[in-house]
Every structure is written in structure tokens, then in C-alpha cells.
Short mmCIF file of C-alpha atoms and ligand atoms in Angstrom, two decimals:
data_model
loop_
_atom_site.label_atom_id
_atom_site.label_comp_id
_atom_site.label_asym_id
_atom_site.label_seq_id
_atom_site.Cartn_x
_atom_site.Cartn_y
_atom_site.Cartn_z
CA UNK A 208 63.33 105.66 82.23
CA UNK A 209 65.68 103.17 83.76
CA UNK A 210 67.01 103.96 87.27
CA UNK A 211 70.60 103.10 88.17
CA UNK A 212 70.38 103.10 91.96
CA UNK A 213 71.46 99.44 91.93
CA UNK A 214 72.66 99.28 95.52
CA UNK A 215 69.33 100.50 96.70
CA UNK A 216 67.44 98.14 94.38
CA UNK A 217 69.47 95.22 95.61
CA UNK A 218 68.01 95.78 99.05
CA UNK A 219 64.40 95.37 97.90
CA UNK A 220 64.15 91.73 98.92
CA UNK A 221 65.79 92.51 102.27
CA UNK A 222 63.20 95.24 102.74
CA UNK A 223 60.41 92.75 102.01
CA UNK A 224 61.87 90.33 104.55
CA UNK A 225 62.25 93.00 107.24
CA UNK A 226 66.02 92.69 107.38
CA UNK A 227 66.98 96.34 106.94
CA UNK A 228 67.78 98.99 109.53
CA UNK A 229 65.19 101.79 110.00
CA UNK A 230 67.59 104.15 108.23
CA UNK A 231 67.81 101.91 105.14
CA UNK A 232 64.07 101.36 105.16
CA UNK A 233 63.51 105.12 105.03
CA UNK A 234 66.00 105.53 102.20
CA UNK A 235 64.11 102.99 100.09
CA UNK A 236 60.69 104.42 100.90
CA UNK A 237 61.82 107.96 100.07
CA UNK A 238 63.23 106.81 96.76
CA UNK A 239 60.13 104.83 95.80
CA UNK A 240 58.06 108.01 96.16
CA UNK A 241 60.15 109.66 93.46
CA UNK A 242 61.03 106.83 91.08
CA UNK A 243 58.41 105.14 88.89
CA UNK A 244 60.89 102.63 87.49
CA UNK A 245 61.82 101.38 90.96
CA UNK A 246 58.17 101.35 92.03
CA UNK A 247 57.38 98.96 89.16
CA UNK A 248 60.33 96.75 90.00
CA UNK A 249 59.44 96.79 93.68
CA UNK A 250 55.82 95.82 92.95
CA UNK A 251 57.04 92.85 90.93
CA UNK A 252 59.32 91.68 93.73
CA UNK A 253 56.57 92.14 96.31
CA UNK A 254 54.33 89.82 94.29
CA UNK A 255 57.19 87.33 93.99
CA UNK A 256 57.72 87.58 97.75
CA UNK A 257 54.03 86.87 98.39
CA UNK A 258 54.22 83.78 96.16
CA UNK A 259 57.45 82.57 97.77
CA UNK A 260 55.84 82.85 101.21
CA UNK A 261 53.27 80.28 100.05
CA UNK A 262 55.82 77.67 99.00
CA UNK A 263 54.66 74.31 100.37
CA UNK A 264 56.69 72.44 102.95
CA UNK A 265 57.15 68.69 102.76
CA UNK A 266 57.91 65.88 105.16
CA UNK A 267 59.59 62.60 104.25
CA UNK A 268 57.12 59.81 103.59
CA UNK A 269 59.23 57.27 105.39
CA UNK A 270 61.55 58.13 108.23
CA UNK A 271 65.05 56.93 107.33
CA UNK A 272 66.23 56.90 110.95
CA UNK A 273 66.21 53.09 111.11
CA UNK A 274 68.46 52.99 108.04
CA UNK A 275 70.80 55.61 109.45
CA UNK A 276 71.08 53.79 112.74
CA UNK A 277 71.70 50.48 111.00
CA UNK A 278 74.43 52.07 108.87
CA UNK A 279 76.11 53.62 111.90
CA UNK A 280 76.05 50.29 113.67
CA UNK A 281 77.41 48.48 110.63
CA UNK A 282 80.24 51.01 110.42
CA UNK A 283 81.03 50.70 114.08
CA UNK A 284 81.25 46.93 113.77
CA UNK A 285 83.36 47.00 110.63
CA UNK A 286 85.73 49.49 112.30
CA UNK A 287 86.21 47.02 115.13
CA UNK A 288 87.64 44.24 113.02
CA UNK A 289 89.93 43.96 110.00
CA UNK A 290 88.18 44.29 106.66
CA UNK A 291 87.20 40.88 105.34
CA UNK A 292 87.79 39.74 101.81
CA UNK A 293 84.85 40.81 99.69
CA UNK A 294 82.58 37.99 98.78
CA UNK A 295 80.05 37.84 96.02
CA UNK A 296 77.39 37.96 98.64
CA UNK A 297 79.22 40.57 100.64
CA UNK A 298 78.09 44.16 100.82
CA UNK A 299 80.94 45.92 102.53
CA UNK A 300 80.04 49.44 103.63
CA UNK A 301 82.74 51.80 102.44
CA UNK A 302 83.91 54.37 104.94
CA UNK A 303 82.62 56.93 102.44
CA UNK A 304 78.95 56.84 103.21
CA UNK A 305 76.06 54.52 103.26
CA UNK A 306 73.18 55.02 100.96
CA UNK A 307 73.26 51.27 100.92
CA UNK A 308 70.63 50.55 103.41
CA UNK A 309 67.27 50.78 101.89
CA UNK A 310 63.87 50.24 103.41
CA UNK A 311 63.24 46.69 104.29
CA UNK A 312 66.86 45.65 104.37
CA UNK A 313 67.75 48.38 106.81
CA UNK A 314 64.81 47.67 109.03
CA UNK A 315 65.77 44.04 109.19
CA UNK A 316 69.32 45.10 109.99
CA UNK A 317 68.06 47.37 112.73
CA UNK A 318 66.06 44.53 114.18
CA UNK A 319 69.11 42.30 114.07
CA UNK A 320 71.14 44.92 115.88
CA UNK A 321 68.52 45.39 118.51
CA UNK A 322 68.15 41.69 119.09
CA UNK A 323 71.92 41.24 119.08
CA UNK A 324 72.03 38.49 116.47
CA UNK A 325 75.49 39.26 115.22
CA UNK A 326 76.90 35.77 115.05
CA UNK A 327 76.17 34.92 111.39
CA UNK A 328 77.72 38.14 110.20
CA UNK A 329 80.87 37.58 112.21
CA UNK A 330 81.30 34.04 110.94
CA UNK A 331 81.03 35.06 107.34
CA UNK A 332 83.10 38.19 107.48
CA UNK A 333 80.55 40.06 105.32
CA UNK A 334 78.67 43.07 106.56
CA UNK A 335 75.71 43.13 108.81
CA UNK A 336 73.63 44.72 106.09
CA UNK A 337 74.44 42.00 103.56
CA UNK A 338 73.33 39.30 105.90
CA UNK A 339 70.25 41.24 106.81
CA UNK A 340 69.03 41.18 103.21
CA UNK A 341 66.26 38.68 102.93
CA UNK A 342 66.69 37.57 99.35
CA UNK A 343 63.31 35.89 99.40
CA UNK A 344 61.73 39.34 99.68
CA UNK A 345 62.93 40.23 96.19
CA UNK A 346 60.41 39.91 93.40
CA UNK A 347 61.67 37.85 90.46
CA UNK A 348 61.37 39.58 87.07
CA UNK A 349 62.28 38.67 83.49
CA UNK A 350 64.44 41.18 81.67
CA UNK A 351 61.89 41.52 78.89
CA UNK A 352 59.06 42.09 81.38
CA UNK A 353 60.63 44.62 83.71
CA UNK A 354 58.56 47.46 82.28
CA UNK A 355 55.49 45.77 83.71
CA UNK A 356 57.05 45.34 87.14
CA UNK A 357 55.56 47.37 89.99
CA UNK A 358 57.70 46.00 92.83
CA UNK A 359 60.51 48.10 94.29
CA UNK A 360 62.80 45.19 95.23
CA UNK A 361 63.59 42.88 92.34
CA UNK A 362 65.85 40.06 91.30
CA UNK A 363 66.65 39.52 87.63
CA UNK A 364 68.78 36.85 85.99
CA UNK A 365 70.71 37.26 82.77
CA UNK A 366 74.07 37.58 81.02
CA UNK A 367 76.44 40.49 81.55
CA UNK A 368 76.95 42.00 78.09
CA UNK A 369 79.10 45.02 79.01
CA UNK A 370 80.50 46.95 81.94
CA UNK A 371 81.02 50.69 82.14
CA UNK A 372 82.63 53.03 84.64
CA UNK A 373 81.04 56.44 85.08
CA UNK A 374 83.73 59.09 84.40
CA UNK A 375 82.49 61.48 87.05
CA UNK A 376 81.99 59.39 90.13
CA UNK A 377 83.67 56.10 89.31
CA UNK A 378 80.41 54.22 89.86
CA UNK A 379 80.10 51.12 87.80
CA UNK A 380 77.21 49.85 85.74
CA UNK A 381 76.65 46.74 83.70
CA UNK A 382 74.08 45.64 81.17
CA UNK A 383 72.04 42.55 81.84
CA UNK A 384 70.63 40.79 78.74
CA UNK A 385 68.83 37.57 77.86
CA UNK A 386 70.95 36.76 74.85
CA UNK A 387 74.59 37.73 74.41
CA UNK A 388 74.51 37.18 70.66
CA UNK A 389 71.59 39.41 69.70
CA UNK A 390 70.40 42.92 70.55
CA UNK A 391 67.26 42.82 72.68
CA UNK A 392 65.78 44.01 75.95
CA UNK A 393 68.20 44.87 78.72
CA UNK A 394 68.42 46.22 82.26
CA UNK A 395 71.13 48.64 83.36
CA UNK A 396 72.45 47.61 86.78
CA UNK A 397 74.31 50.22 88.82
CA UNK A 398 76.77 49.51 91.59
CA UNK A 399 77.02 52.73 93.58
CA UNK A 400 79.79 54.06 95.77
CA UNK A 401 78.60 53.23 99.26
CA UNK A 402 77.79 49.63 98.40
CA UNK A 403 81.02 47.98 97.52
CA UNK A 404 80.29 44.97 95.34
CA UNK A 405 82.67 43.00 93.20
CA UNK A 406 81.66 43.63 89.56
CA UNK A 407 80.67 40.56 87.53
CA UNK A 408 82.69 39.64 84.46
CA UNK A 409 81.42 40.15 80.92
CA UNK A 410 79.80 37.00 79.59
CA UNK A 411 78.97 35.56 83.01
CA UNK A 412 75.43 34.69 83.99
CA UNK A 413 74.30 36.37 87.20
CA UNK A 414 71.31 37.01 89.41
CA UNK A 415 71.10 40.68 90.38
CA UNK A 416 69.22 41.88 93.45
CA UNK A 417 68.35 45.52 93.94
CA UNK A 418 65.91 48.36 93.65
CA UNK A 419 64.10 48.78 90.35
CA UNK A 420 63.51 52.15 88.79
CA UNK A 421 63.01 53.82 85.46
CA UNK A 422 65.59 56.28 84.23
CA UNK A 423 63.67 58.77 82.12
CA UNK A 424 66.55 61.07 81.18
CA UNK A 425 66.39 62.00 77.52
CA UNK A 426 69.36 59.92 76.40
CA UNK A 427 68.51 57.04 78.74
CA UNK A 428 64.88 55.91 78.87
CA UNK A 429 65.66 52.50 80.24
CA UNK A 430 64.94 50.35 83.26
CA UNK A 431 67.53 50.05 85.97
CA UNK A 432 68.40 48.11 89.04
CA UNK A 433 69.78 50.96 91.11
CA UNK A 434 71.38 50.40 93.46
CA UNK A 435 72.45 46.78 93.05
CA UNK A 436 72.34 45.20 96.52
CA UNK A 437 73.62 41.73 95.78
CA UNK A 438 75.03 39.67 92.90
CA UNK A 439 74.97 35.90 92.68
CA UNK A 440 77.05 34.26 89.99
CA UNK A 441 75.15 31.47 88.25
CA UNK A 442 77.83 30.63 85.69
CA UNK A 443 81.23 32.25 85.25
CA UNK B 284 68.37 89.66 129.96
CA UNK B 285 65.69 87.04 130.17
CA UNK B 286 65.15 87.36 126.42
CA UNK B 287 68.84 86.86 125.83
CA UNK B 288 68.92 83.76 127.91
CA UNK B 289 65.98 82.33 126.07
CA UNK B 290 67.54 83.11 122.72
CA UNK B 291 70.72 81.39 123.75
CA UNK B 292 68.90 78.31 124.98
CA UNK B 293 68.67 76.40 121.67
CA UNK B 294 72.41 76.81 121.08
CA UNK B 295 73.16 75.67 124.57
CA UNK B 296 70.96 72.59 124.11
CA UNK B 297 72.60 71.86 120.82
CA UNK B 298 76.08 72.05 122.27
CA UNK B 299 75.13 69.46 124.85
CA UNK B 300 73.60 67.28 122.16
CA UNK B 301 76.66 67.66 119.93
CA UNK B 302 79.00 66.78 122.79
CA UNK B 303 76.93 63.74 123.69
CA UNK B 304 76.66 62.63 120.05
CA UNK B 305 80.45 62.83 119.79
CA UNK B 306 80.64 60.39 122.66
CA UNK B 307 78.57 58.04 120.45
CA UNK B 308 75.39 58.72 122.37
CA UNK B 309 72.85 57.58 119.76
CA UNK B 310 69.95 59.17 121.62
CA UNK B 311 71.61 62.59 121.42
CA UNK B 312 72.34 62.11 117.73
CA UNK B 313 68.76 61.10 117.15
CA UNK B 314 67.59 64.27 118.90
CA UNK B 315 69.77 66.32 116.53
CA UNK B 316 68.41 64.32 113.62
CA UNK B 317 64.84 65.05 114.64
CA UNK B 318 65.61 68.74 114.92
CA UNK B 319 67.00 68.94 111.42
CA UNK B 320 65.27 66.13 109.56
CA UNK B 321 62.43 68.10 107.98
CA UNK B 322 64.60 71.11 107.26
CA UNK B 323 67.19 69.03 105.41
CA UNK B 324 64.48 67.03 103.69
CA UNK B 325 62.87 70.19 102.29
CA UNK B 326 66.20 71.52 101.12
CA UNK B 327 66.94 68.19 99.42
CA UNK B 328 63.47 67.87 97.97
CA UNK B 329 63.55 71.32 96.42
CA UNK B 330 67.11 70.78 95.19
CA UNK B 331 66.50 67.39 93.61
CA UNK B 332 62.81 67.38 92.81
CA UNK B 333 62.15 63.77 93.78
CA UNK B 334 60.84 62.52 97.11
CA UNK B 335 62.73 59.21 97.13
CA UNK B 336 65.96 60.82 96.06
CA UNK B 337 65.56 63.44 98.80
CA UNK B 338 65.04 60.68 101.37
CA UNK B 339 68.24 58.97 100.26
CA UNK B 340 70.12 62.24 100.49
CA UNK B 341 68.66 62.93 103.92
CA UNK B 342 70.21 59.66 105.01
CA UNK B 343 73.59 60.42 103.43
CA UNK B 344 73.68 63.90 104.95
CA UNK B 345 73.11 62.56 108.46
CA UNK B 346 75.78 59.91 107.98
CA UNK B 347 78.16 62.72 107.00
CA UNK B 348 77.08 64.81 109.96
CA UNK B 349 77.74 61.91 112.31
CA UNK B 350 81.17 61.32 110.86
CA UNK B 351 81.96 65.02 110.82
CA UNK B 352 80.88 65.81 114.38
CA UNK B 353 84.23 64.90 116.01
CA UNK B 354 85.94 67.52 113.82
CA UNK B 355 83.24 70.19 114.19
CA UNK B 356 84.76 73.15 116.10
CA UNK B 357 81.91 75.71 116.09
CA UNK B 358 83.75 77.90 113.58
CA UNK B 359 80.28 78.22 112.09
CA UNK B 360 77.02 77.62 113.95
CA UNK B 361 75.80 74.04 113.96
CA UNK B 362 72.91 74.87 111.65
CA UNK B 363 75.19 76.64 109.15
CA UNK B 364 77.53 73.66 109.16
CA UNK B 365 74.68 71.19 108.69
CA UNK B 366 73.06 73.21 105.90
CA UNK B 367 76.42 73.48 104.17
CA UNK B 368 76.85 69.70 104.22
CA UNK B 369 73.34 69.33 102.83
CA UNK B 370 73.76 71.94 100.09
CA UNK B 371 77.06 70.38 99.00
CA UNK B 372 75.60 66.89 98.98
CA UNK B 373 72.68 68.02 96.84
CA UNK B 374 75.11 69.61 94.38
CA UNK B 375 77.16 66.40 94.27
CA UNK B 376 74.05 64.37 93.65
CA UNK B 377 72.89 66.64 90.85
CA UNK B 378 76.29 66.50 89.20
CA UNK B 379 76.38 62.74 89.47
CA UNK B 380 72.94 61.95 88.20
CA UNK B 381 72.23 65.04 86.13
CA UNK B 382 69.47 67.47 86.98
CA UNK B 383 65.99 66.64 85.91
CA UNK B 384 64.50 69.76 84.51
CA UNK B 385 60.81 70.44 84.92
CA UNK B 386 59.72 72.35 81.83
CA UNK B 387 57.59 75.43 82.22
CA UNK B 388 54.89 73.85 80.06
CA UNK B 389 54.39 71.32 82.81
CA UNK B 390 53.48 74.16 85.14
CA UNK B 391 51.31 76.24 82.89
CA UNK B 392 49.93 73.18 81.19
CA UNK B 393 46.97 73.33 78.91
CA UNK B 394 43.87 75.29 79.83
CA UNK B 395 41.75 72.23 80.41
CA UNK B 396 44.00 71.19 83.25
CA UNK B 397 42.47 73.93 85.36
CA UNK B 398 39.04 73.77 83.82
CA UNK B 399 38.08 70.24 84.68
CA UNK B 400 34.38 70.83 84.13
CA UNK B 401 32.36 71.70 87.17
CA UNK B 402 33.91 73.26 90.23
CA UNK B 403 36.73 71.29 91.79
CA UNK B 404 36.53 71.12 95.56
CA UNK B 405 38.64 73.31 97.79
CA UNK B 406 41.10 70.53 98.49
CA UNK B 407 41.68 69.97 94.81
CA UNK B 408 42.35 73.66 94.28
CA UNK B 409 44.76 73.73 97.19
CA UNK B 410 46.61 70.70 95.85
CA UNK B 411 46.94 72.29 92.43
CA UNK B 412 48.08 75.54 93.98
CA UNK B 413 50.83 73.78 95.93
CA UNK B 414 51.87 71.87 92.85
CA UNK B 415 52.04 75.02 90.73
CA UNK B 416 54.11 76.87 93.32
CA UNK B 417 56.42 73.93 93.81
CA UNK B 418 56.94 73.49 90.08
CA UNK B 419 57.61 77.19 89.60
CA UNK B 420 60.31 77.03 92.27
CA UNK B 421 61.73 73.88 90.67
CA UNK B 422 61.98 75.77 87.40
CA UNK B 423 64.42 78.28 88.89
CA UNK B 424 68.11 77.62 88.34
CA UNK B 425 69.72 75.64 91.20
CA UNK B 426 71.52 78.74 92.51
CA UNK B 427 68.37 80.84 92.69
CA UNK B 428 66.39 77.92 94.08
CA UNK B 429 68.87 77.44 96.91
CA UNK B 430 68.48 81.02 98.17
CA UNK B 431 64.69 80.92 97.88
CA UNK B 432 64.47 77.69 99.84
CA UNK B 433 66.95 78.82 102.51
CA UNK B 434 65.02 82.07 102.92
CA UNK B 435 61.37 81.09 102.55
CA UNK B 436 61.31 77.47 103.68
CA UNK B 437 64.17 77.42 106.17
CA UNK B 438 63.73 81.01 107.34
CA UNK B 439 67.46 81.82 107.49
CA UNK B 440 68.71 85.41 107.68
CA UNK B 441 70.62 86.81 104.69
CA UNK B 442 73.99 86.62 106.36
CA UNK B 443 73.44 83.02 107.43
CA UNK B 444 72.45 82.11 103.86
CA UNK B 445 75.68 83.77 102.74
CA UNK B 446 77.66 81.66 105.20
CA UNK B 447 75.92 78.44 104.12
CA UNK B 448 76.50 79.14 100.43
CA UNK B 449 79.95 80.63 101.10
CA UNK B 450 79.24 83.78 99.10
CA UNK B 451 78.87 87.51 99.85
CA UNK B 452 75.61 88.75 101.44
CA UNK B 453 75.22 91.08 98.45
CA UNK B 454 75.20 88.03 96.18
CA UNK B 455 72.41 86.51 98.24
CA UNK B 456 70.40 89.73 97.93
CA UNK B 457 70.91 89.89 94.15
CA UNK B 458 70.00 86.23 93.67
CA UNK B 459 66.92 86.59 95.79
CA UNK B 460 65.77 89.62 93.80
CA UNK B 461 66.22 87.66 90.59
CA UNK B 462 64.44 84.65 92.00
CA UNK B 463 61.44 86.68 93.17
CA UNK B 464 61.22 88.48 89.84
CA UNK B 465 61.34 85.17 87.96
CA UNK B 466 58.71 83.60 90.19
CA UNK B 467 56.44 86.54 89.61
CA UNK B 468 56.98 86.44 85.85
CA UNK B 469 56.40 82.69 85.65
CA UNK B 470 53.30 82.72 87.78
CA UNK B 471 51.82 85.93 86.44
CA UNK B 472 49.47 84.08 84.05
CA UNK B 473 48.09 82.16 87.04
CA UNK B 474 47.71 85.08 89.42
CA UNK B 475 43.95 84.58 89.68
CA UNK B 476 44.25 81.19 91.34
CA UNK B 477 47.30 82.02 93.41
ZN1 ZN C 576 64.86 104.28 91.15
#
């Protein structure tokens, strides 16, 4: 028969975690002696508790400290001078936050900061991170071949067939295709909030630098450059 | 008395670190980062289910912590405040990108997955065990998962979990009961290897 001592039952997991007063512990133990329904429930929770105690812990595979430090430094520098006009090559860190700095780029930025080579960035008015990107490090891929690509940092060239703004977060994505006139393979390129890039115009031909990944969500199933780190206009 | 002093010590250290980090002392901020890095990473990993995504979020969370430190007034403890930033960021991320659900079939799998012919070595068994447990936790709803992770991975007390999640302690207790019951139900078929 079902037992309705819900307040007492609610304390079962606290009991298992040793977070009850001796008085409450005794109340539960006394009740369990008398109530078969609660004993069954308690046994189930005790097994669940034993399993939860075995949950594995993880550590990050790469330590993002270098990226964080580079972002902080980039912010500090951009706070010290008026915001420059955004260039095509420019990655201006928004005051929002800075997912922007990824792996290699951030490490290079950190090295630049440490070695104090700030001159190029100041001359151009772009951000430190933008100038720290070594575009030669990006692996060139064809749009049709991106599914065979294994490199994380890629550059792909193509035409911009459409641009969309995500309703929820205002992030912007555009489709990169080989041929504007015909349906065919494409790559979805996402410009995300912390990396402020000027969107390309529809019909222009661009080279897109960024991080490749596969979006396996049910209604997606496509290849992406996410986030886009740099855009070069080949033909407007 | 001695016990009390020792218990207070971490807070005292943290206050000094927080004060120094506010004065843009990068070394102090890095010390705070190292204290919380793995904790936030685990929370993010279990919330999002992807290692790379969790690393990105770890970075975002610490940027937010750095920016928020000047306004932090110890209305909550530092750890509560940091966990709250992390929990909120994970929720934002899930809303933005959409949660990736791990179906139960992926956990239970087909029989041959655990009967690979011949005895797998101890390491293999351990790896599978970890994977099964992790996947079972990932299969909980985000709300239940959050309390399980804050309790069993982060080791927070019920009332601190309540403060992080900004809900009543009774809600934490109810969610944890449900989570434990679900874990048990999901993993019951595999009890022999767990
Ligand atoms: Zn009962």
C-alpha cells in the first residue's frame, strides 16, 4: 500500500548524504521499520546513491588559460583606446565575452602579449587577436570535400548564397556555395557573438577562415565553419 | 577553535585572491582559476555533454567571473556566485545551440557491445563502466542532472545547491530523489557490471 509520508520521504536522499540531524535520522529509521512501501523506495534510492557516487570526474584536455589571458589582455587594450572602424580582417572583441580565442590563435596572441609586440595591432586599429591569427595555419578545403576534412582550422572559398539571423541570440550565419545558380554542396558559416565580424553580402565571393565542425542535429546534418574567425572578400 | 580557524582559512585566502584579482593582479586571478577550473569544467561537461563545448564554456565563464569580480559583494559565497555564473552560462548555451540528447539505447546498447568475445581486460571494463554511468547521468533532464552533479561531483551541501540554483532546499531534495530513482531504474539492467 502506498505511504503518504511525503515530507519524510523527501529526506531520503539527505539521509543517504548524511545531511540530517540525529533527530531526523531516527525518525526515518523508525518509520522504515514499520513501512514496507518506504523501505522499497529507500532501497531504490540507496542503489541510485551508490551509482551516483561512482560518477566519473573529468579534466579539460587542453587548459584554456592561455586563451583567457589573451582575451583579458585584448580587452584591456581595446578599453584603452577608442574603438576602431571594423575592417574585413578585423576581429573586434565585443565587451560581451570572448569565446573568440581558440587554440592556436590564442596561444600566438599570448606569445605576442608576452613578447610585447603590439605595434602592428596598434597601427591597424584591429584587435590583437585578429593580428595574431596566422592565416597560413588554416587548411584549405573545397566546399564539396569538407566532409573528408580532418583539420580543425580551415579556410574555404565560395559564394555567399544567403544570410540568416538566429532569432534567439542574434548570431548570424551564411551559406557558402560553389555555384550560386544551382543547388549543390554548401557549408554553413556562423559568426558568433563574441567575435564581431562584418557579414559578407549575398552574391559576393569570400574566403572564410574558422573552425570546422559537423552539426549532427536532426534537422541540420551539415558541415559548419563555427566560429568564423576571419573573412576575406575576393569579389564584391 | 583551531578547527574553526582552519575551516575559515580557504575563505580568507579567497578573499585575498579576490581583492588582488580586482586590482588586475593576473596571478591572483589565475590562482582562482586553478581552484575552480576542474569543478566548472565538470559542471559544464555534464551539462553540455561535449568536451570541446565544455572547454569553450569554461573560458566564457572565467571571462564573466573576471568582469564580474569588481561588482561581487560577498552577498553569496564566492563558490556559490561562481557556480551560479556557470550554471546560467550552461543554460544559455543549451538554449542557443539546442540540447543534444543521448538516447537510452546508446547506453543499454545491444548485448554484443558487452560481450565482445573473450574477457575484456580490467581497463576496458572500467572504461565501459565510466561511459555507462556518464551516459545515464546525461540522460537525466537538465534540472535533475544539475542537482546530481552539484551534489555528487562538486560535493555541495543541499542548501548551497539551493542557493546556486536559486530554488528552495526542499526542491533540491525532491529533484535529487527523482534523479537517484531514475538512475537506479535506468541502470538496473546493468547492475551486474556496475
Ligand atoms: Zn512509509
